[in-house]
PDB file of C-alpha atoms in Angstrom:
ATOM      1  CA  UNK A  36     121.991 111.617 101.952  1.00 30.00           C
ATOM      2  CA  UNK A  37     122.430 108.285  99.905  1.00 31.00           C
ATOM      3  CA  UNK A  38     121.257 104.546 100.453  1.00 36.00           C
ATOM      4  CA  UNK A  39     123.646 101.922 100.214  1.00 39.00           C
ATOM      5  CA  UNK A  40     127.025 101.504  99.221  1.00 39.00           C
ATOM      6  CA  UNK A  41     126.609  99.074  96.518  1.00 49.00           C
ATOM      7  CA  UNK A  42     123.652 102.339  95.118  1.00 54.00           C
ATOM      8  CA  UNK A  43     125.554 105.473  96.260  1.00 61.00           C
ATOM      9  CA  UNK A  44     123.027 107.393  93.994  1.00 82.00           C
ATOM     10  CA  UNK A  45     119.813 106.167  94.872  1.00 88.00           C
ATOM     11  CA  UNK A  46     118.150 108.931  97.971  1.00 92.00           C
ATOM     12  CA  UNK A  47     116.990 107.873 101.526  1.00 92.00           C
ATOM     13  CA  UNK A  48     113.480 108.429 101.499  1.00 94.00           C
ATOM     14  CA  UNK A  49     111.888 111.288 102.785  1.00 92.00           C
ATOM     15  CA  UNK A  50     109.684 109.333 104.427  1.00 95.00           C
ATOM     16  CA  UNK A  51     108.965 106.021 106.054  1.00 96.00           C
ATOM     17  CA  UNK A  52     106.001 104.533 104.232  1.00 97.00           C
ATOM     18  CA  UNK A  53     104.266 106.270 101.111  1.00 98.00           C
ATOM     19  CA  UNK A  54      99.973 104.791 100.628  1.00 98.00           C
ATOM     20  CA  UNK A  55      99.754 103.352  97.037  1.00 98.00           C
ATOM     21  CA  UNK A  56      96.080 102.492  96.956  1.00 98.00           C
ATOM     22  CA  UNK A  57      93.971 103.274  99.573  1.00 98.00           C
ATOM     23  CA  UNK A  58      94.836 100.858 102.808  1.00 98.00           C
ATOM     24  CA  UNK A  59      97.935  99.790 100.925  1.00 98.00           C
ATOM     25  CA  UNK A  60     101.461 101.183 102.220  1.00 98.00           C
ATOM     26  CA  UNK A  61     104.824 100.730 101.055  1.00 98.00           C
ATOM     27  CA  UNK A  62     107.979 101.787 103.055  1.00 97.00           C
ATOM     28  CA  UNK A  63     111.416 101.239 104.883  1.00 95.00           C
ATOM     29  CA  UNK A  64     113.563 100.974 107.943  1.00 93.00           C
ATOM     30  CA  UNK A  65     115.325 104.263 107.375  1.00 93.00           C
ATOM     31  CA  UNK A  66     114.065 107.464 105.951  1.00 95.00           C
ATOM     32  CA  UNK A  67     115.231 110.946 105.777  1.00 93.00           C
ATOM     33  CA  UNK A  68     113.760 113.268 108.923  1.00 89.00           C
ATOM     34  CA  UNK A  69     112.975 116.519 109.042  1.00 89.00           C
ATOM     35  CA  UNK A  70     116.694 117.708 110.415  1.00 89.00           C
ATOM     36  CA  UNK A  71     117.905 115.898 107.189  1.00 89.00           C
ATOM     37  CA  UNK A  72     119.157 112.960 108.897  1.00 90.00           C
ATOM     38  CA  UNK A  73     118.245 109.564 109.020  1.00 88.00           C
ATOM     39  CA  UNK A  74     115.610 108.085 111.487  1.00 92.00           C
ATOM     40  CA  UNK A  75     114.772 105.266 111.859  1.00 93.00           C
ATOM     41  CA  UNK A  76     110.973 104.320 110.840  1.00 94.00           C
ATOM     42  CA  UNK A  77     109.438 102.205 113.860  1.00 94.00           C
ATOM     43  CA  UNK A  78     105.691 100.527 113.282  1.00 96.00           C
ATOM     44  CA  UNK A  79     103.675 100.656 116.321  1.00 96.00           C
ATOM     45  CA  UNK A  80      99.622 100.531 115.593  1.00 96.00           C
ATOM     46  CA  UNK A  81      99.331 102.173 112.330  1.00 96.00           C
ATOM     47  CA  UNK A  82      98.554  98.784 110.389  1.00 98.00           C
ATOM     48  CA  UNK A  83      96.502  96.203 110.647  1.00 98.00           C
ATOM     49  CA  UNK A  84      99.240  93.528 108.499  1.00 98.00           C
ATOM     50  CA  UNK A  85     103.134  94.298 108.273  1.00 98.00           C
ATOM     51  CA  UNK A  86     104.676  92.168 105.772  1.00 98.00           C
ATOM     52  CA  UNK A  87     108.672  92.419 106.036  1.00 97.00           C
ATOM     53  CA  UNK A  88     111.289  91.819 103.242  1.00 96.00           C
ATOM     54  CA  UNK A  89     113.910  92.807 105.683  1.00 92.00           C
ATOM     55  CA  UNK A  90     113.412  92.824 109.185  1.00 88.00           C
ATOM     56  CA  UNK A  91     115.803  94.899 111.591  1.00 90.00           C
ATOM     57  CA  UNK A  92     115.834  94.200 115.248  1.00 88.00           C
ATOM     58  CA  UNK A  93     113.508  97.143 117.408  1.00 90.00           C
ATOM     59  CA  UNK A  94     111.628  98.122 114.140  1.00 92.00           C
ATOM     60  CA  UNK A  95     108.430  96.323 115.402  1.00 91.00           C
ATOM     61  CA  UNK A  96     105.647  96.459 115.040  1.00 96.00           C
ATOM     62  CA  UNK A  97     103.356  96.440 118.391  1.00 95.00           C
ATOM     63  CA  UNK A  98     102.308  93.534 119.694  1.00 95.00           C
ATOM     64  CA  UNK A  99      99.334  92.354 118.466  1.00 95.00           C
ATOM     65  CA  UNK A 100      99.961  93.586 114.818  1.00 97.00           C
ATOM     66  CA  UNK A 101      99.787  90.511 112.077  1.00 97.00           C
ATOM     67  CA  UNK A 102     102.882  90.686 110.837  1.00 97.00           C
ATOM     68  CA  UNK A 103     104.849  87.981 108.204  1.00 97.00           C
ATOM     69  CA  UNK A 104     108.728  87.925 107.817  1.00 96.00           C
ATOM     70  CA  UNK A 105     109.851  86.846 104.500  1.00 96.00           C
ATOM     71  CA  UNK A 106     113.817  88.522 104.051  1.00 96.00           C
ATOM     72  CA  UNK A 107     114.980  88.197 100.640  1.00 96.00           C
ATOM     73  CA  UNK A 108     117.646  89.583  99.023  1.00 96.00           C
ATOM     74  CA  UNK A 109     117.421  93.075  96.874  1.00 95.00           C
ATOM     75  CA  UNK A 110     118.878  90.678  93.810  1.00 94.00           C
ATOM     76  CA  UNK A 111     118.254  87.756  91.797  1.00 95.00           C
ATOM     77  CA  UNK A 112     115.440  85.488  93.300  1.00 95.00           C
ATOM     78  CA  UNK A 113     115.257  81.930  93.413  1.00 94.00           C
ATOM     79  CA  UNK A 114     111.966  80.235  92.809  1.00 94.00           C
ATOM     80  CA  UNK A 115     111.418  79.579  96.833  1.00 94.00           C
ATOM     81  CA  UNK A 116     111.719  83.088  97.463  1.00 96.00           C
ATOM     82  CA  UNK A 117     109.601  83.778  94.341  1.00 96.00           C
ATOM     83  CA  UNK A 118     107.132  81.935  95.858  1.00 96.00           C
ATOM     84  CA  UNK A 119     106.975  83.857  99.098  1.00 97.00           C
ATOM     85  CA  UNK A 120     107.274  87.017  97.253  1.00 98.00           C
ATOM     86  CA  UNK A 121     103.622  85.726  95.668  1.00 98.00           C
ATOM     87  CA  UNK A 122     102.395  84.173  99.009  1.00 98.00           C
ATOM     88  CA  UNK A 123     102.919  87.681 100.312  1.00 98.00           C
ATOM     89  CA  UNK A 124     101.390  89.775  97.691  1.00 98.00           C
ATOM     90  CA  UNK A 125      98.324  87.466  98.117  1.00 98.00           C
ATOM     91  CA  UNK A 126      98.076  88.563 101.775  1.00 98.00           C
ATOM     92  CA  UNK A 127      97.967  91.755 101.252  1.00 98.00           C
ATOM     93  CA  UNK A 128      95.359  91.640  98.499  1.00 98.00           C
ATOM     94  CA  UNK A 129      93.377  89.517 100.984  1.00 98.00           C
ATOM     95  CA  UNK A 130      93.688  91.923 103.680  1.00 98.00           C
ATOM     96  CA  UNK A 131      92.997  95.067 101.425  1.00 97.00           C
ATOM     97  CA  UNK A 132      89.925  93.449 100.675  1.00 96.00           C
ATOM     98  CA  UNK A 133      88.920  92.731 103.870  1.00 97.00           C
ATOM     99  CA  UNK A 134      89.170  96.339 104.427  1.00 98.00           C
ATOM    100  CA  UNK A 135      92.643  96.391 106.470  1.00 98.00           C
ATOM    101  CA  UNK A 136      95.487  98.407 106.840  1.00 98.00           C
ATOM    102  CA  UNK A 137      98.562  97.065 104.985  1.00 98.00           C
ATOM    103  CA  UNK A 138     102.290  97.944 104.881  1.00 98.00           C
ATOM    104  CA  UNK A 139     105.182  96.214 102.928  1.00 98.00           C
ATOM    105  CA  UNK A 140     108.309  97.389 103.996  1.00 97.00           C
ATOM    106  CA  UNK A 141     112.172  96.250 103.241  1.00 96.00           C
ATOM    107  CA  UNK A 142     115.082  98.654 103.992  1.00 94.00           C
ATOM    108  CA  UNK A 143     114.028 102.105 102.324  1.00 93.00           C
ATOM    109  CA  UNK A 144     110.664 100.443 100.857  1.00 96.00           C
ATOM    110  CA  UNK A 145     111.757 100.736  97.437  1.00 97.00           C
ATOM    111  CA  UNK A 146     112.578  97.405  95.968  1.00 97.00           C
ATOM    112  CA  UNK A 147     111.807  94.372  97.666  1.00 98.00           C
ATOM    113  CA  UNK A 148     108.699  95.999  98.834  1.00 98.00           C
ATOM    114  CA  UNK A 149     107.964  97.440  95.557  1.00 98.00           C
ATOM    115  CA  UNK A 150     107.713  93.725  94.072  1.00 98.00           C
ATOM    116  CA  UNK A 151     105.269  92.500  96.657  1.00 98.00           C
ATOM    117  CA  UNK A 152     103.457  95.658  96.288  1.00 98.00           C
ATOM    118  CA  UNK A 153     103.054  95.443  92.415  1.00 98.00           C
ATOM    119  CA  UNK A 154     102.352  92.223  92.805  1.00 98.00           C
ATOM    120  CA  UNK A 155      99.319  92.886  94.692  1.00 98.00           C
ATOM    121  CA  UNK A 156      98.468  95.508  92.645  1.00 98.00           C
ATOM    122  CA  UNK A 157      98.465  92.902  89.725  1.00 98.00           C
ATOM    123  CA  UNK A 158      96.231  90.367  91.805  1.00 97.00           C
ATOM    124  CA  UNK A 159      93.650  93.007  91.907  1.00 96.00           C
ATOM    125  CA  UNK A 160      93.372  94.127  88.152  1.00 97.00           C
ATOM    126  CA  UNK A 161      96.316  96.434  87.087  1.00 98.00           C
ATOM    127  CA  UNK A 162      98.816  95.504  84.516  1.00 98.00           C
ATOM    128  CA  UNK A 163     102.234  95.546  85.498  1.00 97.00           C
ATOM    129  CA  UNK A 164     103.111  98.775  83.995  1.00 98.00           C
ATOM    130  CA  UNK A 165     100.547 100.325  85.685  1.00 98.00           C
ATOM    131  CA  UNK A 166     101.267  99.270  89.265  1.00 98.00           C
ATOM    132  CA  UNK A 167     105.014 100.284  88.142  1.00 98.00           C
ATOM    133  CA  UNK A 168     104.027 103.935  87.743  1.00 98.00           C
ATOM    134  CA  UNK A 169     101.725 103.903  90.083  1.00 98.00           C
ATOM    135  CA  UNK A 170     104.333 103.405  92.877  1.00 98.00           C
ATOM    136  CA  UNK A 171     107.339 105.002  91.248  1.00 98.00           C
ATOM    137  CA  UNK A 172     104.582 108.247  91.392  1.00 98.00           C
ATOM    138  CA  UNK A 173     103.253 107.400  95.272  1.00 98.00           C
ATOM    139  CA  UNK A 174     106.348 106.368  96.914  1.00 97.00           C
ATOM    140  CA  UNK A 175     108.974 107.532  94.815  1.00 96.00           C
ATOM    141  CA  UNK A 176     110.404 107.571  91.311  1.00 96.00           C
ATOM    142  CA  UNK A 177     113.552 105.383  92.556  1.00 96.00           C
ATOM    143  CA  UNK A 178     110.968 102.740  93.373  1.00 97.00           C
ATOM    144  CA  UNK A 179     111.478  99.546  91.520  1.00 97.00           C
ATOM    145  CA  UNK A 180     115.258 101.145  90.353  1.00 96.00           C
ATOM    146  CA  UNK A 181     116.173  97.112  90.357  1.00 96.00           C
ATOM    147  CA  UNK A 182     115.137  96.567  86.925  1.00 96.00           C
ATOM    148  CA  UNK A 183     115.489  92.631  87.391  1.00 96.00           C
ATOM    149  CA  UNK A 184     112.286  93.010  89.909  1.00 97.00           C
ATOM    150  CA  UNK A 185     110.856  94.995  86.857  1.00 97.00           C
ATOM    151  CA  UNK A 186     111.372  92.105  84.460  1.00 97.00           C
ATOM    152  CA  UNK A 187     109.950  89.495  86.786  1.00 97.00           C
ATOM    153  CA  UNK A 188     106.821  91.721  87.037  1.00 97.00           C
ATOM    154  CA  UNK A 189     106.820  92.065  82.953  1.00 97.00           C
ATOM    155  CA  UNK A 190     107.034  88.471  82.753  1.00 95.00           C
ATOM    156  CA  UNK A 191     105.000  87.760  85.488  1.00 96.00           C
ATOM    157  CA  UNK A 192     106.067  86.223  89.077  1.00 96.00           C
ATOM    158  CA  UNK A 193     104.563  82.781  87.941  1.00 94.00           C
ATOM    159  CA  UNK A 194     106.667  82.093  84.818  1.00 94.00           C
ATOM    160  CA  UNK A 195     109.495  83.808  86.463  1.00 93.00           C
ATOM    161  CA  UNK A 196     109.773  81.445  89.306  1.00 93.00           C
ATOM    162  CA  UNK A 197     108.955  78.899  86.675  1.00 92.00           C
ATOM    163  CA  UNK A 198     112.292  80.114  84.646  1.00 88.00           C
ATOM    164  CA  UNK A 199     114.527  80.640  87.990  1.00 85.00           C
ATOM    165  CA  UNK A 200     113.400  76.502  88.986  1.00 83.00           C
ATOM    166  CA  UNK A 201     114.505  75.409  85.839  1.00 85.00           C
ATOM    167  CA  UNK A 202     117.902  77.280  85.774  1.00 82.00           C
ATOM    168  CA  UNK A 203     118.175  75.912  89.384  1.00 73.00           C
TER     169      UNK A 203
END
């Protein structure tokens, strides 16, 4: 089973959401069940904070859950959406420390949610690099395949929204 058309290579996850760090998720929409075909992965109550990079009608989660909608696109970033990329990794290393569950999530939760994810992991200590194997080895080795996210988190988000405003 393969992901999108424009990535006929890249798998479906085998699962929903993967935990990076302790309280800290990462996941999709779609994932590969155990009859081999795709399911759809619906949030109820299993987090505390959803943060969405792609949000799908009937996905959820519950009512009740926190949850922040910021859709960007699995390609080249301007510096708004670099912005909210940051705004959301902040969250999330907010709500970590406050003890919380958290899940990023885009389609199969391997870019887009990757980004905000490393990002996070960045805010609290680890150098890119790290949080880059650290997720390609918890949620998947195709995380972070979109090797432009990869330079913006080599760079750093900050000087690569700077760079993306001044090419605007």
């Amino acid at each position: 089973m393969r992901a999108r058309r424009k990535q006929p290579d890249v798998p479906v996850p085998d699962s929903p959401w993967s935990e990076i760090v302790p309280g800290l998720w990462m996941g999709g929409h779609e994932y590969t069940g155990r009859s081999g075909e795709p399911e759809f992965a619906v949030v109820h109550d299993e987090f505390d904070l959803v943060l969405t990079l792609l949000r799908l009608p009937g996905h959820g989660p519950a009512p009740g859950v926190e949850h922040h909608v910021w859709p960007i696109p699995d390609g080249p970033l301007d510096g708004t959406q670099l912005t909210g990329v940051m705004r959301l990794a902040r969250t999330a290393a907010e709500a970590l420390d406050e003890g919380r569950r958290v899940l990023v999530r885009c389609y199969h939760g391997y870019n887009r949610s990757g980004l905000v994810v490393a990002h996070a992991l960045v805010l609290a200590g680890r150098t890119s690099n790290e949080a880059i194997r650290l997720i390609r080895s918890r949620r998947s080795p195709w995380a972070l395949h979109n090797e432009l996210f990869v330079e913006y988190l080599g760079a750093g988000l900050a000087t690569a929204r700077l760079l993306e405003e001044l090419a605007e």
